[in-house]
């Protein structure tokens, strides 16, 4: 990255808003010397401070990195914190499960909603809206159903996939079939005593690879998460998430394609969506 050019972009954005270095520093929460070093090309702000500069000066991030265009107020862009309404998705899935005789999925809808009550998704950067956590499993379930999945155990596991990790219920306590409990247990991550997180993660994904339905759940889970991470993840977390996705998640799509042809269409669609988002984000967070 051209540090001098980046510094000039910060200075230009600051002056356009008639701010002094002292005023910009105070609003960001750093020293005036830090702002001076940025503008002179001697140092770079971290991504959180880049976001603050962009917000304070009403300048898109890309323009601070050198893209030439007129500033756009984020308020004019209709940035969506909520893609689909969780109540509408719940009603849709309940109607479909009743019509199609998906009895476990029907029960999983209510159980999942009770277990996640009071939990919310991480708040998006430009929104004050609180989104119920159930929007995440409901989006996954709607996506799976739209892709042709009618497997009762699989749809149930999709809805319940975060219950063990996030609500303190063990897989054995889930009042569902043994297959549902097995899938949920496989996709629930924990670090066993005596293992590092890296060792536990490697073993975790190896277990998932050996179960087609667990592969589907994890692929859809990541598909949904990468689709929303740009609005709430700091840069460092996005980089880590991209690396983990490429190392562990995308290979699951290949497992489904090569070993479980009944899920090959879903694997293709999910992989396409994940790769599209990842490549777009890479362009935005790198030079």
GROMACS .gro file of C-alpha atoms in nm:
model
  287
    1UNK     CA    1   0.000   0.000   0.000
    2UNK     CA    2   0.121   0.354  -0.081
    3UNK     CA    3   0.128   0.504   0.269
    4UNK     CA    4   0.189   0.856   0.138
    5UNK     CA    5  -0.112   0.840  -0.091
    6UNK     CA    6  -0.326   0.694   0.183
    7UNK     CA    7  -0.221   0.978   0.415
    8UNK     CA    8  -0.309   1.234   0.151
    9UNK     CA    9  -0.655   1.077   0.121
   10UNK     CA   10  -0.709   1.114   0.497
   11UNK     CA   11  -0.596   1.478   0.491
   12UNK     CA   12  -0.818   1.554   0.193
   13UNK     CA   13  -1.122   1.396   0.358
   14UNK     CA   14  -1.053   1.581   0.684
   15UNK     CA   15  -1.016   1.920   0.516
   16UNK     CA   16  -1.328   1.867   0.310
   17UNK     CA   17  -1.519   1.846   0.639
   18UNK     CA   18  -1.338   2.155   0.772
   19UNK     CA   19  -1.181   1.959   1.056
   20UNK     CA   20  -0.842   2.025   1.211
   21UNK     CA   21  -0.610   1.740   1.296
   22UNK     CA   22  -0.688   1.804   1.663
   23UNK     CA   23  -1.064   1.782   1.602
   24UNK     CA   24  -1.037   1.461   1.399
   25UNK     CA   25  -0.808   1.306   1.661
   26UNK     CA   26  -1.051   1.392   1.941
   27UNK     CA   27  -1.347   1.238   1.757
   28UNK     CA   28  -1.156   0.919   1.680
   29UNK     CA   29  -1.005   0.895   2.028
   30UNK     CA   30  -0.637   0.913   1.934
   31UNK     CA   31  -0.362   1.173   1.969
   32UNK     CA   32  -0.308   1.458   1.726
   33UNK     CA   33   0.039   1.313   1.665
   34UNK     CA   34  -0.120   0.988   1.544
   35UNK     CA   35  -0.331   1.174   1.288
   36UNK     CA   36  -0.026   1.372   1.177
   37UNK     CA   37   0.174   1.051   1.123
   38UNK     CA   38  -0.110   0.900   0.920
   39UNK     CA   39  -0.141   1.205   0.697
   40UNK     CA   40   0.233   1.228   0.646
   41UNK     CA   41   0.255   0.864   0.542
   42UNK     CA   42   0.468   0.761   0.839
   43UNK     CA   43   0.212   0.523   0.987
   44UNK     CA   44  -0.118   0.354   0.904
   45UNK     CA   45  -0.437   0.354   1.112
   46UNK     CA   46  -0.585   0.015   1.195
   47UNK     CA   47  -0.905  -0.082   1.019
   48UNK     CA   48  -1.130   0.028   1.308
   49UNK     CA   49  -0.982   0.378   1.289
   50UNK     CA   50  -1.015   0.376   0.910
   51UNK     CA   51  -1.385   0.305   0.962
   52UNK     CA   52  -1.409   0.592   1.212
   53UNK     CA   53  -1.234   0.831   0.971
   54UNK     CA   54  -1.470   0.726   0.693
   55UNK     CA   55  -1.774   0.777   0.914
   56UNK     CA   56  -1.660   1.112   1.056
   57UNK     CA   57  -1.560   1.257   0.719
   58UNK     CA   58  -1.852   1.098   0.531
   59UNK     CA   59  -1.605   0.928   0.296
   60UNK     CA   60  -1.643   0.571   0.162
   61UNK     CA   61  -1.362   0.338   0.272
   62UNK     CA   62  -1.258   0.273  -0.089
   63UNK     CA   63  -1.192   0.642  -0.146
   64UNK     CA   64  -0.954   0.656   0.149
   65UNK     CA   65  -0.763   0.376  -0.020
   66UNK     CA   66  -0.733   0.582  -0.337
   67UNK     CA   67  -1.051   0.527  -0.538
   68UNK     CA   68  -1.158   0.853  -0.701
   69UNK     CA   69  -1.527   0.929  -0.668
   70UNK     CA   70  -1.760   1.169  -0.496
   71UNK     CA   71  -1.825   1.089  -0.129
   72UNK     CA   72  -2.146   0.896  -0.062
   73UNK     CA   73  -2.340   0.935   0.261
   74UNK     CA   74  -2.402   0.584   0.398
   75UNK     CA   75  -2.751   0.700   0.495
   76UNK     CA   76  -2.839   0.736   0.127
   77UNK     CA   77  -2.737   0.378   0.045
   78UNK     CA   78  -3.023   0.196   0.221
   79UNK     CA   79  -2.782  -0.041   0.395
   80UNK     CA   80  -2.979  -0.338   0.523
   81UNK     CA   81  -2.905  -0.480   0.865
   82UNK     CA   82  -3.189  -0.729   0.816
   83UNK     CA   83  -3.204  -0.920   0.487
   84UNK     CA   84  -3.518  -1.122   0.564
   85UNK     CA   85  -3.763  -1.072   0.848
   86UNK     CA   86  -3.731  -1.347   1.107
   87UNK     CA   87  -4.104  -1.353   1.187
   88UNK     CA   88  -4.190  -1.395   0.819
   89UNK     CA   89  -3.935  -1.675   0.781
   90UNK     CA   90  -4.071  -1.849   1.089
   91UNK     CA   91  -4.426  -1.833   0.951
   92UNK     CA   92  -4.307  -1.957   0.611
   93UNK     CA   93  -4.122  -2.255   0.754
   94UNK     CA   94  -4.406  -2.346   0.989
   95UNK     CA   95  -4.655  -2.349   0.700
   96UNK     CA   96  -4.422  -2.557   0.483
   97UNK     CA   97  -4.351  -2.812   0.756
   98UNK     CA   98  -4.723  -2.860   0.823
   99UNK     CA   99  -4.801  -2.895   0.453
  100UNK     CA  100  -4.517  -3.141   0.393
  101UNK     CA  101  -4.548  -3.347   0.710
  102UNK     CA  102  -4.204  -3.251   0.845
  103UNK     CA  103  -4.293  -3.321   1.206
  104UNK     CA  104  -3.948  -3.287   1.365
  105UNK     CA  105  -3.876  -2.966   1.178
  106UNK     CA  106  -4.210  -2.828   1.297
  107UNK     CA  107  -4.116  -2.901   1.658
  108UNK     CA  108  -3.763  -2.772   1.606
  109UNK     CA  109  -3.898  -2.431   1.502
  110UNK     CA  110  -4.064  -2.371   1.839
  111UNK     CA  111  -3.785  -2.531   2.040
  112UNK     CA  112  -3.520  -2.322   1.866
  113UNK     CA  113  -3.715  -2.000   1.920
  114UNK     CA  114  -3.761  -2.073   2.292
  115UNK     CA  115  -3.394  -2.158   2.343
  116UNK     CA  116  -3.264  -1.847   2.167
  117UNK     CA  117  -3.512  -1.605   2.325
  118UNK     CA  118  -3.339  -1.280   2.426
  119UNK     CA  119  -3.040  -1.346   2.199
  120UNK     CA  120  -2.957  -1.113   1.912
  121UNK     CA  121  -2.723  -1.106   1.614
  122UNK     CA  122  -2.416  -0.884   1.630
  123UNK     CA  123  -2.533  -0.532   1.555
  124UNK     CA  124  -2.449  -0.394   1.210
  125UNK     CA  125  -2.226  -0.087   1.187
  126UNK     CA  126  -2.482   0.160   1.056
  127UNK     CA  127  -2.789   0.027   1.229
  128UNK     CA  128  -2.952   0.060   1.568
  129UNK     CA  129  -3.188  -0.226   1.483
  130UNK     CA  130  -3.174  -0.539   1.700
  131UNK     CA  131  -3.216  -0.859   1.502
  132UNK     CA  132  -3.323  -1.175   1.684
  133UNK     CA  133  -3.062  -1.450   1.671
  134UNK     CA  134  -3.315  -1.689   1.520
  135UNK     CA  135  -3.285  -1.496   1.191
  136UNK     CA  136  -2.964  -1.694   1.132
  137UNK     CA  137  -3.095  -2.054   1.159
  138UNK     CA  138  -3.421  -1.953   0.991
  139UNK     CA  139  -3.236  -1.809   0.691
  140UNK     CA  140  -3.036  -2.131   0.665
  141UNK     CA  141  -3.351  -2.344   0.682
  142UNK     CA  142  -3.530  -2.135   0.419
  143UNK     CA  143  -3.225  -2.155   0.193
  144UNK     CA  144  -3.203  -2.532   0.233
  145UNK     CA  145  -3.573  -2.577   0.164
  146UNK     CA  146  -3.555  -2.348  -0.142
  147UNK     CA  147  -3.267  -2.564  -0.270
  148UNK     CA  148  -3.490  -2.872  -0.254
  149UNK     CA  149  -3.397  -3.017   0.087
  150UNK     CA  150  -3.692  -3.204   0.237
  151UNK     CA  151  -3.504  -3.425   0.483
  152UNK     CA  152  -3.679  -3.383   0.820
  153UNK     CA  153  -3.372  -3.461   1.033
  154UNK     CA  154  -3.147  -3.231   0.830
  155UNK     CA  155  -3.385  -2.934   0.840
  156UNK     CA  156  -3.431  -2.988   1.214
  157UNK     CA  157  -3.054  -2.994   1.270
  158UNK     CA  158  -3.016  -2.673   1.068
  159UNK     CA  159  -3.263  -2.498   1.297
  160UNK     CA  160  -3.100  -2.640   1.611
  161UNK     CA  161  -2.733  -2.619   1.507
  162UNK     CA  162  -2.637  -2.342   1.753
  163UNK     CA  163  -2.851  -2.449   2.048
  164UNK     CA  164  -2.576  -2.654   2.213
  165UNK     CA  165  -2.305  -2.388   2.171
  166UNK     CA  166  -2.519  -2.087   2.262
  167UNK     CA  167  -2.785  -2.195   2.512
  168UNK     CA  168  -2.619  -2.451   2.737
  169UNK     CA  169  -2.829  -2.749   2.628
  170UNK     CA  170  -2.629  -3.066   2.558
  171UNK     CA  171  -2.688  -3.265   2.241
  172UNK     CA  172  -2.808  -3.559   2.452
  173UNK     CA  173  -3.078  -3.338   2.608
  174UNK     CA  174  -3.233  -3.237   2.277
  175UNK     CA  175  -3.584  -3.387   2.258
  176UNK     CA  176  -3.536  -3.505   1.900
  177UNK     CA  177  -3.434  -3.817   1.712
  178UNK     CA  178  -3.091  -3.972   1.748
  179UNK     CA  179  -2.996  -3.859   1.398
  180UNK     CA  180  -3.079  -3.495   1.476
  181UNK     CA  181  -2.880  -3.512   1.800
  182UNK     CA  182  -2.583  -3.664   1.616
  183UNK     CA  183  -2.576  -3.391   1.350
  184UNK     CA  184  -2.608  -3.112   1.606
  185UNK     CA  185  -2.336  -3.266   1.819
  186UNK     CA  186  -2.101  -3.287   1.519
  187UNK     CA  187  -2.141  -2.919   1.430
  188UNK     CA  188  -2.111  -2.795   1.790
  189UNK     CA  189  -1.754  -2.680   1.844
  190UNK     CA  190  -1.565  -2.707   2.173
  191UNK     CA  191  -1.204  -2.737   2.278
  192UNK     CA  192  -1.141  -3.059   2.475
  193UNK     CA  193  -0.906  -3.045   2.769
  194UNK     CA  194  -0.547  -3.102   2.662
  195UNK     CA  195  -0.596  -2.974   2.307
  196UNK     CA  196  -0.515  -2.637   2.155
  197UNK     CA  197  -0.789  -2.451   1.970
  198UNK     CA  198  -0.612  -2.521   1.640
  199UNK     CA  199  -0.595  -2.894   1.716
  200UNK     CA  200  -0.960  -2.900   1.820
  201UNK     CA  201  -1.066  -2.716   1.506
  202UNK     CA  202  -0.881  -2.957   1.278
  203UNK     CA  203  -1.041  -3.258   1.449
  204UNK     CA  204  -1.380  -3.085   1.443
  205UNK     CA  205  -1.380  -3.042   1.067
  206UNK     CA  206  -1.250  -3.395   1.013
  207UNK     CA  207  -1.552  -3.529   1.200
  208UNK     CA  208  -1.789  -3.313   0.998
  209UNK     CA  209  -1.639  -3.434   0.667
  210UNK     CA  210  -1.752  -3.787   0.750
  211UNK     CA  211  -2.119  -3.694   0.778
  212UNK     CA  212  -2.297  -3.554   0.471
  213UNK     CA  213  -2.570  -3.377   0.664
  214UNK     CA  214  -2.322  -3.216   0.902
  215UNK     CA  215  -2.135  -3.091   0.592
  216UNK     CA  216  -2.458  -2.933   0.465
  217UNK     CA  217  -2.527  -2.762   0.798
  218UNK     CA  218  -2.175  -2.619   0.825
  219UNK     CA  219  -2.170  -2.504   0.461
  220UNK     CA  220  -2.501  -2.321   0.499
  221UNK     CA  221  -2.390  -2.177   0.833
  222UNK     CA  222  -2.079  -2.024   0.677
  223UNK     CA  223  -2.272  -1.912   0.369
  224UNK     CA  224  -2.502  -1.705   0.590
  225UNK     CA  225  -2.223  -1.571   0.810
  226UNK     CA  226  -1.996  -1.451   0.529
  227UNK     CA  227  -2.296  -1.282   0.368
  228UNK     CA  228  -2.337  -1.054   0.670
  229UNK     CA  229  -1.985  -1.021   0.812
  230UNK     CA  230  -1.889  -0.704   0.621
  231UNK     CA  231  -2.138  -0.506   0.829
  232UNK     CA  232  -2.018  -0.616   1.171
  233UNK     CA  233  -1.672  -0.779   1.160
  234UNK     CA  234  -1.355  -0.572   1.212
  235UNK     CA  235  -1.092  -0.615   0.942
  236UNK     CA  236  -0.875  -0.857   1.141
  237UNK     CA  237  -1.169  -1.084   1.212
  238UNK     CA  238  -1.270  -1.081   0.846
  239UNK     CA  239  -0.920  -1.186   0.741
  240UNK     CA  240  -0.923  -1.475   0.992
  241UNK     CA  241  -1.271  -1.578   0.880
  242UNK     CA  242  -1.173  -1.578   0.514
  243UNK     CA  243  -0.867  -1.792   0.587
  244UNK     CA  244  -1.068  -2.042   0.792
  245UNK     CA  245  -1.339  -2.056   0.526
  246UNK     CA  246  -1.090  -2.133   0.251
  247UNK     CA  247  -0.903  -2.389   0.460
  248UNK     CA  248  -1.194  -2.580   0.611
  249UNK     CA  249  -1.535  -2.481   0.472
  250UNK     CA  250  -1.491  -2.476   0.094
  251UNK     CA  251  -1.348  -2.832   0.098
  252UNK     CA  252  -1.680  -2.946   0.248
  253UNK     CA  253  -1.849  -2.839  -0.075
  254UNK     CA  254  -1.609  -3.068  -0.263
  255UNK     CA  255  -1.689  -3.353  -0.024
  256UNK     CA  256  -2.061  -3.313  -0.097
  257UNK     CA  257  -2.004  -3.285  -0.472
  258UNK     CA  258  -1.778  -3.589  -0.496
  259UNK     CA  259  -1.924  -3.822  -0.234
  260UNK     CA  260  -2.288  -3.722  -0.186
  261UNK     CA  261  -2.438  -3.634  -0.527
  262UNK     CA  262  -2.782  -3.574  -0.375
  263UNK     CA  263  -2.639  -3.254  -0.228
  264UNK     CA  264  -2.427  -3.146  -0.526
  265UNK     CA  265  -2.664  -2.868  -0.637
  266UNK     CA  266  -2.676  -2.720  -0.288
  267UNK     CA  267  -2.298  -2.747  -0.265
  268UNK     CA  268  -2.252  -2.560  -0.592
  269UNK     CA  269  -2.491  -2.279  -0.502
  270UNK     CA  270  -2.344  -2.237  -0.154
  271UNK     CA  271  -1.986  -2.243  -0.279
  272UNK     CA  272  -2.069  -1.985  -0.545
  273UNK     CA  273  -2.226  -1.752  -0.289
  274UNK     CA  274  -1.937  -1.792  -0.043
  275UNK     CA  275  -1.668  -1.737  -0.306
  276UNK     CA  276  -1.847  -1.433  -0.450
  277UNK     CA  277  -1.864  -1.266  -0.112
  278UNK     CA  278  -1.508  -1.358  -0.013
  279UNK     CA  279  -1.354  -1.228  -0.334
  280UNK     CA  280  -1.550  -0.902  -0.309
  281UNK     CA  281  -1.438  -0.848   0.049
  282UNK     CA  282  -1.075  -0.925  -0.040
  283UNK     CA  283  -1.079  -0.642  -0.293
  284UNK     CA  284  -1.225  -0.403  -0.036
  285UNK     CA  285  -0.982  -0.477   0.247
  286UNK     CA  286  -0.660  -0.504   0.045
  287UNK     CA  287  -0.470  -0.266  -0.176
   0.00000   0.00000   0.00000
